[in-house]
C-alpha atoms as a printed R data frame, in Angstrom:
    type eleno elety resid chain resno       x        y      z
1   ATOM     1    CA   UNK     A     1 -10.238 -115.485 70.166
2   ATOM     2    CA   UNK     A     2 -13.392 -115.849 68.330
3   ATOM     3    CA   UNK     A     3 -13.804 -114.149 65.021
4   ATOM     4    CA   UNK     A     4 -16.802 -112.190 64.142
5   ATOM     5    CA   UNK     A     5 -18.962 -113.530 61.391
6   ATOM     6    CA   UNK     A     6 -18.453 -111.871 58.026
7   ATOM     7    CA   UNK     A     7 -20.864 -109.092 57.245
8   ATOM     8    CA   UNK     A     8 -22.995 -109.720 54.255
9   ATOM     9    CA   UNK     A     9 -22.229 -107.498 51.288
10  ATOM    10    CA   UNK     A    10 -25.076 -105.181 50.334
11  ATOM    11    CA   UNK     A    11 -25.732 -104.919 46.665
12  ATOM    12    CA   UNK     A    12 -25.749 -101.282 45.490
13  ATOM    13    CA   UNK     A    13 -28.019 -100.851 42.527
14  ATOM    14    CA   UNK     A    14 -26.419  -99.088 39.627
15  ATOM    15    CA   UNK     A    15 -27.934  -95.769 38.574
16  ATOM    16    CA   UNK     A    16 -29.392  -95.830 35.101
17  ATOM    17    CA   UNK     A    17 -27.691  -93.562 32.617
18  ATOM    18    CA   UNK     A    18 -29.436  -90.218 32.254
19  ATOM    19    CA   UNK     A    19 -31.063  -89.806 28.901
20  ATOM    20    CA   UNK     A    20 -29.326  -87.350 26.634
21  ATOM    21    CA   UNK     A    21 -31.265  -84.280 25.534
22  ATOM    22    CA   UNK     A    22 -30.688  -85.210 21.944
23  ATOM    23    CA   UNK     A    23 -29.615  -81.646 21.132
24  ATOM    24    CA   UNK     A    24 -26.553  -81.588 19.008
25  ATOM    25    CA   UNK     A    25 -25.411  -78.616 16.989
26  ATOM    26    CA   UNK     A    26 -23.516  -79.559 13.904
27  ATOM    27    CA   UNK     A    27 -21.039  -77.237 12.276
28  ATOM    28    CA   UNK     A    28 -23.474  -76.535  9.441
29  ATOM    29    CA   UNK     A    29 -26.280  -75.637 11.855
30  ATOM    30    CA   UNK     A    30 -23.912  -73.415 13.831
31  ATOM    31    CA   UNK     A    31 -22.864  -71.554 10.672
32  ATOM    32    CA   UNK     A    32 -26.539  -70.823  9.955
33  ATOM    33    CA   UNK     A    33 -27.562  -70.034 13.561
34  ATOM    34    CA   UNK     A    34 -24.905  -67.390 14.231
35  ATOM    35    CA   UNK     A    35 -25.829  -65.026 11.376
36  ATOM    36    CA   UNK     A    36 -29.534  -65.464 12.143
37  ATOM    37    CA   UNK     A    37 -28.907  -64.558 15.805
38  ATOM    38    CA   UNK     A    38 -26.823  -61.514 14.799
39  ATOM    39    CA   UNK     A    39 -29.500  -60.280 12.379
40  ATOM    40    CA   UNK     A    40 -32.189  -60.776 15.049
41  ATOM    41    CA   UNK     A    41 -30.142  -58.864 17.648
42  ATOM    42    CA   UNK     A    42 -29.418  -55.971 15.282
43  ATOM    43    CA   UNK     A    43 -33.065  -55.888 14.158
44  ATOM    44    CA   UNK     A    44 -34.248  -55.816 17.762
45  ATOM    45    CA   UNK     A    45 -31.866  -52.989 18.574
46  ATOM    46    CA   UNK     A    46 -32.970  -50.929 15.575
47  ATOM    47    CA   UNK     A    47 -36.684  -51.432 16.313
48  ATOM    48    CA   UNK     A    48 -36.241  -50.473 19.986
49  ATOM    49    CA   UNK     A    49 -34.146  -47.443 19.005
50  ATOM    50    CA   UNK     A    50 -36.815  -46.355 16.514
51  ATOM    51    CA   UNK     A    51 -39.656  -46.800 18.997
52  ATOM    52    CA   UNK     A    52 -37.849  -44.971 21.804
53  ATOM    53    CA   UNK     A    53 -37.028  -42.096 19.440
54  ATOM    54    CA   UNK     A    54 -40.692  -41.681 18.526
55  ATOM    55    CA   UNK     A    55 -41.919  -41.388 22.083
56  ATOM    56    CA   UNK     A    56 -39.425  -38.858 23.399
57  ATOM    57    CA   UNK     A    57 -37.654  -36.592 20.969
58  ATOM    58    CA   UNK     A    58 -34.517  -35.163 22.487
59  ATOM    59    CA   UNK     A    59 -33.583  -32.204 20.370
60  ATOM    60    CA   UNK     A    60 -32.784  -28.577 20.885
61  ATOM    61    CA   UNK     A    61 -35.678  -26.197 21.316
62  ATOM    62    CA   UNK     A    62 -33.666  -23.105 20.415
63  ATOM    63    CA   UNK     A    63 -32.339  -23.682 16.916
64  ATOM    64    CA   UNK     A    64 -31.201  -20.187 15.933
65  ATOM    65    CA   UNK     A    65 -31.568  -17.470 18.634
66  ATOM    66    CA   UNK     A    66 -28.301  -16.116 20.137
67  ATOM    67    CA   UNK     A    67 -26.430  -19.402 19.622
68  ATOM    68    CA   UNK     A    68 -23.101  -17.721 20.484
69  ATOM    69    CA   UNK     A    69 -24.373  -17.048 24.018
70  ATOM    70    CA   UNK     A    70 -24.037  -19.763 26.712
71  ATOM    71    CA   UNK     A    71 -27.586  -18.978 27.936
72  ATOM    72    CA   UNK     A    72 -30.324  -16.865 26.359
73  ATOM    73    CA   UNK     A    73 -31.874  -14.595 28.989
74  ATOM    74    CA   UNK     A    74 -34.066  -11.550 28.507
75  ATOM    75    CA   UNK     A    75 -35.096   -9.178 31.272
76  ATOM    76    CA   UNK     A    76 -37.692   -6.425 31.065
77  ATOM    77    CA   UNK     A    77 -38.778   -3.741 33.518
78  ATOM    78    CA   UNK     A    78 -42.518   -3.687 34.150
79  ATOM    79    CA   UNK     A    79 -42.599    0.040 33.567
80  ATOM    80    CA   UNK     A    80 -41.265   -0.444 30.025
81  ATOM    81    CA   UNK     A    81 -43.956   -2.941 29.014
82  ATOM    82    CA   UNK     A    82 -46.851   -0.561 28.586
83  ATOM    83    CA   UNK     A    83 -50.284   -2.165 28.895
84  ATOM    84    CA   UNK     A    84 -49.516   -5.580 27.369
85  ATOM    85    CA   UNK     A    85 -46.562   -7.624 26.082
86  ATOM    86    CA   UNK     A    86 -46.630  -11.000 24.301
87  ATOM    87    CA   UNK     A    87 -43.456  -13.102 24.470
88  ATOM    88    CA   UNK     A    88 -42.465  -16.142 22.413
89  ATOM    89    CA   UNK     A    89 -42.098  -19.535 24.122
90  ATOM    90    CA   UNK     A    90 -41.692  -21.732 21.017
91  ATOM    91    CA   UNK     A    91 -38.374  -20.198 19.877
92  ATOM    92    CA   UNK     A    92 -39.702  -19.923 16.297
93  ATOM    93    CA   UNK     A    93 -40.575  -16.215 16.255
94  ATOM    94    CA   UNK     A    94 -38.787  -14.008 13.729
95  ATOM    95    CA   UNK     A    95 -39.189  -11.155 16.253
96  ATOM    96    CA   UNK     A    96 -37.855  -13.109 19.237
97  ATOM    97    CA   UNK     A    97 -38.277  -12.576 22.187
98  ATOM    98    CA   UNK     A    98 -41.624  -11.164 21.065
99  ATOM    99    CA   UNK     A    99 -44.296  -13.511 19.707
100 ATOM   100    CA   UNK     A   100 -45.221  -13.272 16.042
101 ATOM   101    CA   UNK     A   101 -47.640  -16.250 16.025
102 ATOM   102    CA   UNK     A   102 -45.071  -18.760 14.762
103 ATOM   103    CA   UNK     A   103 -46.205  -21.209 17.459
104 ATOM   104    CA   UNK     A   104 -49.357  -21.909 15.430
105 ATOM   105    CA   UNK     A   105 -47.376  -23.446 12.567
106 ATOM   106    CA   UNK     A   106 -45.048  -25.191 15.035
107 ATOM   107    CA   UNK     A   107 -48.035  -26.758 16.843
108 ATOM   108    CA   UNK     A   108 -49.597  -27.956 13.566
109 ATOM   109    CA   UNK     A   109 -46.314  -29.560 12.411
110 ATOM   110    CA   UNK     A   110 -45.339  -31.212 15.700
111 ATOM   111    CA   UNK     A   111 -48.598  -31.783 17.592
112 ATOM   112    CA   UNK     A   112 -47.253  -29.548 20.365
113 ATOM   113    CA   UNK     A   113 -49.478  -27.135 22.300
114 ATOM   114    CA   UNK     A   114 -47.110  -24.273 23.123
115 ATOM   115    CA   UNK     A   115 -48.395  -20.716 23.205
116 ATOM   116    CA   UNK     A   116 -47.041  -17.276 24.064
117 ATOM   117    CA   UNK     A   117 -46.414  -15.711 27.462
118 ATOM   118    CA   UNK     A   118 -48.763  -12.730 27.828
119 ATOM   119    CA   UNK     A   119 -48.024  -10.074 30.445
120 ATOM   120    CA   UNK     A   120 -50.458   -7.235 30.976
121 ATOM   121    CA   UNK     A   121 -51.076   -4.627 33.592
122 ATOM   122    CA   UNK     A   122 -54.103   -4.939 35.808
123 ATOM   123    CA   UNK     A   123 -56.947   -2.605 35.134
124 ATOM   124    CA   UNK     A   124 -57.339   -0.409 38.229
């Protein structure tokens, strides 16, 4: 039997070591970085909370009218109105549900543009 010639050994080049990023966080740096990150996170939260509160105020419109009732509803018969009735829509009127002009002060203080509901009979 004849033997096969020996296969030559291929040289496999060695991969060079990957360079390290050089980023090392010492204990002292870590002790400084954590409080800074916490303060930045809390500050970011507070600023976003403040800015979102300014753009959309979520508060009650009715602050004092019939608060013991689950829903404030008023109903009027057209025959009882007379020629004209002016109803409050800002919830600030001292004569609620009738308008006493309190919306003017409310609009000046808040930048709102609410006005009364005016119901009048048609002239025939």
